[in-house]
Amino acid sequence: MVLRVVLEYKGFKGAFEGDYEDVWRFTNEFLGKLRHALGEVPVREIYPIDYSLLEGIIEYGPQGPELITNEKISQNNGILLALYSLGGKDKTEKILNTVIGWGIRFKNKKVFYARVHDLKKAGLIGIENDSLVLKLKGKKAVEDLLKKLKGAR
């Protein structure tokens, strides 16, 4: 599959074509150069998600990502895993609904938001408007969890 991306901002233009990883790499490089050139553009770092790590743990169906492992997942890890499987950034409500759909229960929304606060305090996620954002430290934690889950099988 070939992806094509065109980025334009204040006279800067970049067009990239290639496979998924090449496009991510070129897009990140372009945005980094743009940020440094203008010094004013608030560009959030983008950390590519390695979807191959999800094989055997998460499957994508019509309703979105579905947890298919029988391993027990903690509430915090469930939030991180849902965020990772949804591309690293998504609406807080969608993350909550995904985790609940996987059978990971919270007594109420207050408990969910307490877990989100714990993850933010630990530097694993960030909050932008009404979305959760996986930080690099959180991405590494999820990838370590996925390797552990694969090793348990």
Short mmCIF file of N, CA, C and O in Angstrom, two decimals, residues 10-96:
data_model
loop_
_atom_site.label_atom_id
_atom_site.label_comp_id
_atom_site.label_asym_id
_atom_site.label_seq_id
_atom_site.Cartn_x
_atom_site.Cartn_y
_atom_site.Cartn_z
N LYS A 10 2.35 28.26 5.52
CA LYS A 10 3.04 29.54 5.31
C LYS A 10 4.20 29.44 4.31
O LYS A 10 5.33 29.81 4.60
N GLY A 11 3.92 28.91 3.15
CA GLY A 11 4.94 28.85 2.12
C GLY A 11 5.83 27.63 2.16
O GLY A 11 6.60 27.38 1.25
N PHE A 12 5.76 26.87 3.23
CA PHE A 12 6.52 25.62 3.31
C PHE A 12 5.64 24.51 2.75
O PHE A 12 4.44 24.44 3.05
N LYS A 13 6.22 23.65 1.95
CA LYS A 13 5.43 22.56 1.37
C LYS A 13 6.27 21.29 1.35
O LYS A 13 7.46 21.33 1.05
N GLY A 14 5.63 20.21 1.67
CA GLY A 14 6.28 18.90 1.62
C GLY A 14 5.29 17.88 1.10
O GLY A 14 4.13 17.87 1.52
N ALA A 15 5.72 17.06 0.17
CA ALA A 15 4.89 15.97 -0.36
C ALA A 15 5.68 14.68 -0.20
O ALA A 15 6.85 14.62 -0.56
N PHE A 16 5.04 13.69 0.38
CA PHE A 16 5.72 12.43 0.66
C PHE A 16 4.87 11.28 0.14
O PHE A 16 3.66 11.29 0.26
N GLU A 17 5.55 10.29 -0.39
CA GLU A 17 4.86 9.11 -0.89
C GLU A 17 5.71 7.90 -0.54
O GLU A 17 6.93 7.93 -0.64
N GLY A 18 5.05 6.84 -0.11
CA GLY A 18 5.78 5.62 0.21
C GLY A 18 4.96 4.74 1.14
O GLY A 18 3.75 4.91 1.28
N ASP A 19 5.66 3.80 1.78
CA ASP A 19 4.94 2.94 2.71
C ASP A 19 4.72 3.69 4.02
O ASP A 19 5.20 4.81 4.21
N TYR A 20 3.98 3.07 4.93
CA TYR A 20 3.58 3.70 6.18
C TYR A 20 4.76 4.29 6.95
O TYR A 20 4.75 5.45 7.34
N GLU A 21 5.81 3.50 7.17
CA GLU A 21 6.94 3.95 7.98
C GLU A 21 7.71 5.08 7.31
O GLU A 21 8.14 6.03 7.98
N ASP A 22 7.88 5.02 5.98
CA ASP A 22 8.58 6.10 5.28
C ASP A 22 7.81 7.41 5.40
O ASP A 22 8.39 8.46 5.65
N VAL A 23 6.49 7.34 5.23
CA VAL A 23 5.67 8.55 5.32
C VAL A 23 5.73 9.14 6.72
O VAL A 23 5.87 10.34 6.90
N TRP A 24 5.67 8.29 7.77
CA TRP A 24 5.79 8.79 9.14
C TRP A 24 7.13 9.49 9.33
O TRP A 24 7.21 10.58 9.89
N ARG A 25 8.21 8.83 8.89
CA ARG A 25 9.55 9.40 9.09
C ARG A 25 9.68 10.75 8.38
O ARG A 25 10.12 11.74 8.97
N PHE A 26 9.27 10.81 7.11
CA PHE A 26 9.38 12.06 6.36
C PHE A 26 8.48 13.15 6.94
O PHE A 26 8.87 14.31 7.00
N THR A 27 7.29 12.77 7.38
CA THR A 27 6.37 13.75 7.98
C THR A 27 6.97 14.32 9.26
O THR A 27 6.96 15.54 9.47
N ASN A 28 7.52 13.47 10.11
CA ASN A 28 8.14 13.94 11.35
C ASN A 28 9.34 14.84 11.07
O ASN A 28 9.52 15.87 11.73
N GLU A 29 10.16 14.45 10.09
CA GLU A 29 11.31 15.28 9.73
C GLU A 29 10.85 16.65 9.22
O GLU A 29 11.40 17.69 9.60
N PHE A 30 9.84 16.65 8.36
CA PHE A 30 9.32 17.91 7.80
C PHE A 30 8.79 18.80 8.91
O PHE A 30 9.11 19.99 8.98
N LEU A 31 7.99 18.25 9.81
CA LEU A 31 7.41 19.05 10.90
C LEU A 31 8.50 19.57 11.83
O LEU A 31 8.42 20.70 12.32
N GLY A 32 9.52 18.77 12.09
CA GLY A 32 10.63 19.22 12.92
C GLY A 32 11.37 20.38 12.28
O GLY A 32 11.68 21.38 12.94
N LYS A 33 11.66 20.29 10.98
CA LYS A 33 12.33 21.38 10.27
C LYS A 33 11.45 22.62 10.23
O LYS A 33 11.94 23.74 10.39
N LEU A 34 10.16 22.42 10.03
CA LEU A 34 9.23 23.54 9.99
C LEU A 34 9.21 24.27 11.33
O LEU A 34 9.28 25.49 11.40
N ARG A 35 9.14 23.51 12.40
CA ARG A 35 9.11 24.10 13.74
C ARG A 35 10.37 24.92 14.00
O ARG A 35 10.31 26.04 14.49
N HIS A 36 11.51 24.37 13.64
CA HIS A 36 12.76 25.10 13.86
C HIS A 36 12.88 26.32 12.95
O HIS A 36 13.37 27.36 13.38
N ALA A 37 12.40 26.20 11.72
CA ALA A 37 12.49 27.32 10.77
C ALA A 37 11.62 28.49 11.21
O ALA A 37 12.02 29.64 11.10
N LEU A 38 10.44 28.21 11.72
CA LEU A 38 9.52 29.28 12.08
C LEU A 38 9.62 29.67 13.55
O LEU A 38 9.29 30.79 13.93
N GLY A 39 10.04 28.74 14.38
CA GLY A 39 10.20 29.02 15.79
C GLY A 39 8.92 29.35 16.54
O GLY A 39 8.94 29.60 17.72
N GLU A 40 7.80 29.33 15.87
CA GLU A 40 6.54 29.74 16.48
C GLU A 40 5.45 28.68 16.38
O GLU A 40 4.40 28.82 16.96
N VAL A 41 5.70 27.64 15.64
CA VAL A 41 4.65 26.65 15.36
C VAL A 41 4.60 25.63 16.49
O VAL A 41 5.58 24.93 16.73
N PRO A 42 3.50 25.56 17.20
CA PRO A 42 3.40 24.58 18.28
C PRO A 42 3.07 23.20 17.72
O PRO A 42 1.93 22.76 17.69
N VAL A 43 4.07 22.48 17.25
CA VAL A 43 3.86 21.14 16.68
C VAL A 43 4.13 20.11 17.76
O VAL A 43 5.20 20.10 18.36
N ARG A 44 3.16 19.25 18.02
CA ARG A 44 3.33 18.18 19.00
C ARG A 44 4.14 17.05 18.35
O ARG A 44 3.95 16.73 17.19
N GLU A 45 5.06 16.48 19.09
CA GLU A 45 5.82 15.35 18.56
C GLU A 45 4.87 14.21 18.24
O GLU A 45 3.90 13.96 18.96
N ILE A 46 5.15 13.52 17.17
CA ILE A 46 4.33 12.39 16.76
C ILE A 46 5.19 11.14 16.88
O ILE A 46 6.29 11.10 16.33
N TYR A 47 4.71 10.15 17.60
CA TYR A 47 5.44 8.92 17.77
C TYR A 47 4.71 7.82 17.02
O TYR A 47 3.59 7.47 17.39
N PRO A 48 5.31 7.29 15.97
CA PRO A 48 4.61 6.28 15.19
C PRO A 48 4.29 5.04 16.03
O PRO A 48 5.07 4.62 16.87
N ILE A 49 3.12 4.50 15.79
CA ILE A 49 2.64 3.32 16.50
C ILE A 49 3.04 2.08 15.69
O ILE A 49 2.82 2.03 14.49
N ASP A 50 3.62 1.10 16.36
CA ASP A 50 4.00 -0.15 15.69
C ASP A 50 2.84 -1.13 15.84
O ASP A 50 2.75 -1.87 16.81
N TYR A 51 1.94 -1.09 14.85
CA TYR A 51 0.74 -1.93 14.91
C TYR A 51 1.07 -3.41 14.87
O TYR A 51 0.27 -4.23 15.33
N SER A 52 2.24 -3.80 14.38
CA SER A 52 2.59 -5.22 14.34
C SER A 52 2.72 -5.79 15.75
O SER A 52 2.50 -6.98 15.97
N LEU A 53 3.06 -4.94 16.74
CA LEU A 53 3.16 -5.41 18.12
C LEU A 53 1.80 -5.82 18.69
O LEU A 53 1.72 -6.56 19.66
N LEU A 54 0.73 -5.32 18.09
CA LEU A 54 -0.62 -5.61 18.59
C LEU A 54 -1.14 -6.98 18.13
O LEU A 54 -2.13 -7.46 18.67
N GLU A 55 -0.47 -7.59 17.15
CA GLU A 55 -0.93 -8.87 16.62
C GLU A 55 -1.01 -9.90 17.74
O GLU A 55 -0.10 -10.06 18.53
N GLY A 56 -2.14 -10.58 17.82
CA GLY A 56 -2.37 -11.58 18.85
C GLY A 56 -2.88 -11.00 20.16
O GLY A 56 -3.25 -11.74 21.06
N ILE A 57 -2.89 -9.68 20.28
CA ILE A 57 -3.36 -9.01 21.49
C ILE A 57 -4.62 -8.20 21.16
O ILE A 57 -5.61 -8.24 21.87
N ILE A 58 -4.57 -7.47 20.05
CA ILE A 58 -5.67 -6.61 19.60
C ILE A 58 -6.01 -6.96 18.16
O ILE A 58 -5.12 -7.16 17.34
N GLU A 59 -7.29 -7.05 17.87
CA GLU A 59 -7.76 -7.18 16.49
C GLU A 59 -8.67 -5.99 16.21
O GLU A 59 -9.34 -5.49 17.12
N TYR A 60 -8.70 -5.56 14.97
CA TYR A 60 -9.55 -4.43 14.59
C TYR A 60 -10.80 -4.95 13.91
O TYR A 60 -10.73 -5.64 12.90
N GLY A 61 -11.95 -4.62 14.51
CA GLY A 61 -13.24 -5.00 13.97
C GLY A 61 -14.04 -3.76 13.61
O GLY A 61 -13.54 -2.64 13.72
N PRO A 62 -15.30 -3.96 13.24
CA PRO A 62 -16.13 -2.82 12.85
C PRO A 62 -16.33 -1.81 13.98
O PRO A 62 -16.56 -0.63 13.74
N GLN A 63 -16.25 -2.25 15.23
CA GLN A 63 -16.43 -1.36 16.37
C GLN A 63 -15.12 -0.75 16.87
O GLN A 63 -15.10 -0.05 17.87
N GLY A 64 -14.01 -1.06 16.18
CA GLY A 64 -12.71 -0.55 16.60
C GLY A 64 -11.84 -1.67 17.15
O GLY A 64 -12.09 -2.84 16.88
N PRO A 65 -10.82 -1.32 17.93
CA PRO A 65 -9.91 -2.33 18.46
C PRO A 65 -10.59 -3.23 19.49
O PRO A 65 -11.37 -2.77 20.31
N GLU A 66 -10.32 -4.54 19.36
CA GLU A 66 -10.89 -5.52 20.29
C GLU A 66 -9.76 -6.29 20.95
O GLU A 66 -8.86 -6.78 20.28
N LEU A 67 -9.81 -6.39 22.26
CA LEU A 67 -8.81 -7.11 23.03
C LEU A 67 -9.08 -8.60 22.89
O LEU A 67 -10.18 -9.06 23.17
N ILE A 68 -8.07 -9.37 22.43
CA ILE A 68 -8.30 -10.80 22.22
C ILE A 68 -7.40 -11.68 23.10
O ILE A 68 -7.47 -12.89 23.00
N THR A 69 -6.61 -11.07 23.95
CA THR A 69 -5.76 -11.86 24.85
C THR A 69 -6.58 -12.27 26.08
O THR A 69 -7.52 -11.59 26.46
N ASN A 70 -6.20 -13.38 26.68
CA ASN A 70 -6.86 -13.83 27.91
C ASN A 70 -6.12 -13.34 29.15
O ASN A 70 -6.55 -13.58 30.27
N GLU A 71 -4.99 -12.66 28.95
CA GLU A 71 -4.22 -12.15 30.07
C GLU A 71 -4.99 -11.03 30.76
O GLU A 71 -5.68 -10.25 30.13
N LYS A 72 -4.83 -10.93 32.08
CA LYS A 72 -5.49 -9.88 32.85
C LYS A 72 -4.74 -8.57 32.62
O LYS A 72 -3.53 -8.50 32.72
N ILE A 73 -5.50 -7.52 32.32
CA ILE A 73 -4.94 -6.19 32.05
C ILE A 73 -5.43 -5.24 33.14
O ILE A 73 -6.62 -5.16 33.40
N SER A 74 -4.51 -4.52 33.77
CA SER A 74 -4.89 -3.55 34.81
C SER A 74 -5.62 -2.37 34.18
O SER A 74 -5.57 -2.15 32.97
N GLN A 75 -6.27 -1.57 35.01
CA GLN A 75 -6.98 -0.39 34.51
C GLN A 75 -6.00 0.57 33.83
O GLN A 75 -6.27 1.05 32.72
N ASN A 76 -4.88 0.86 34.48
CA ASN A 76 -3.90 1.78 33.89
C ASN A 76 -3.36 1.24 32.57
O ASN A 76 -3.27 1.97 31.58
N ASN A 77 -2.99 -0.04 32.53
CA ASN A 77 -2.49 -0.62 31.30
C ASN A 77 -3.58 -0.68 30.23
O ASN A 77 -3.28 -0.53 29.04
N GLY A 78 -4.81 -0.88 30.64
CA GLY A 78 -5.92 -0.87 29.69
C GLY A 78 -6.06 0.48 29.00
O GLY A 78 -6.26 0.57 27.78
N ILE A 79 -5.94 1.54 29.78
CA ILE A 79 -6.02 2.90 29.22
C ILE A 79 -4.87 3.13 28.24
O ILE A 79 -5.07 3.60 27.12
N LEU A 80 -3.65 2.77 28.65
CA LEU A 80 -2.49 2.95 27.78
C LEU A 80 -2.61 2.13 26.50
O LEU A 80 -2.34 2.61 25.40
N LEU A 81 -3.05 0.88 26.65
CA LEU A 81 -3.19 -0.01 25.50
C LEU A 81 -4.27 0.49 24.54
O LEU A 81 -4.09 0.46 23.32
N ALA A 82 -5.38 0.98 25.08
CA ALA A 82 -6.44 1.52 24.23
C ALA A 82 -5.93 2.75 23.48
O ALA A 82 -6.16 2.89 22.27
N LEU A 83 -5.24 3.61 24.17
CA LEU A 83 -4.70 4.83 23.55
C LEU A 83 -3.72 4.47 22.43
O LEU A 83 -3.76 5.03 21.34
N TYR A 84 -2.85 3.50 22.70
CA TYR A 84 -1.88 3.04 21.70
C TYR A 84 -2.61 2.46 20.49
O TYR A 84 -2.30 2.80 19.35
N SER A 85 -3.60 1.60 20.74
CA SER A 85 -4.30 0.93 19.64
C SER A 85 -5.15 1.89 18.81
O SER A 85 -5.51 1.59 17.68
N LEU A 86 -5.46 3.06 19.37
CA LEU A 86 -6.24 4.07 18.64
C LEU A 86 -5.34 5.14 18.00
O LEU A 86 -5.81 6.18 17.59
N GLY A 87 -4.05 4.86 17.94
CA GLY A 87 -3.15 5.75 17.21
C GLY A 87 -2.37 6.72 18.05
O GLY A 87 -1.67 7.58 17.53
N GLY A 88 -2.47 6.65 19.38
CA GLY A 88 -1.68 7.52 20.24
C GLY A 88 -2.37 8.79 20.70
O GLY A 88 -1.90 9.47 21.59
N LYS A 89 -3.51 9.13 20.09
CA LYS A 89 -4.27 10.30 20.52
C LYS A 89 -5.73 10.07 20.16
O LYS A 89 -6.05 9.72 19.03
N ASP A 90 -6.61 10.27 21.13
CA ASP A 90 -8.03 10.17 20.84
C ASP A 90 -8.83 10.79 21.97
O ASP A 90 -8.29 11.10 23.04
N LYS A 91 -10.11 10.97 21.72
CA LYS A 91 -11.03 11.57 22.70
C LYS A 91 -11.08 10.71 23.96
O LYS A 91 -11.10 9.48 23.90
N THR A 92 -11.11 11.38 25.10
CA THR A 92 -11.14 10.69 26.38
C THR A 92 -12.31 9.72 26.46
O THR A 92 -12.16 8.58 26.92
N GLU A 93 -13.49 10.14 26.01
CA GLU A 93 -14.69 9.27 26.06
C GLU A 93 -14.49 8.01 25.22
O GLU A 93 -14.93 6.93 25.60
N LYS A 94 -13.84 8.14 24.07
CA LYS A 94 -13.61 6.98 23.21
C LYS A 94 -12.66 6.00 23.89
O LYS A 94 -12.85 4.79 23.81
N ILE A 95 -11.64 6.52 24.57
CA ILE A 95 -10.71 5.66 25.32
C ILE A 95 -11.48 4.91 26.40
O ILE A 95 -11.36 3.69 26.54
N LEU A 96 -12.30 5.63 27.17
CA LEU A 96 -13.09 5.01 28.23
C LEU A 96 -13.98 3.92 27.66
O LEU A 96 -14.01 2.79 28.17
#
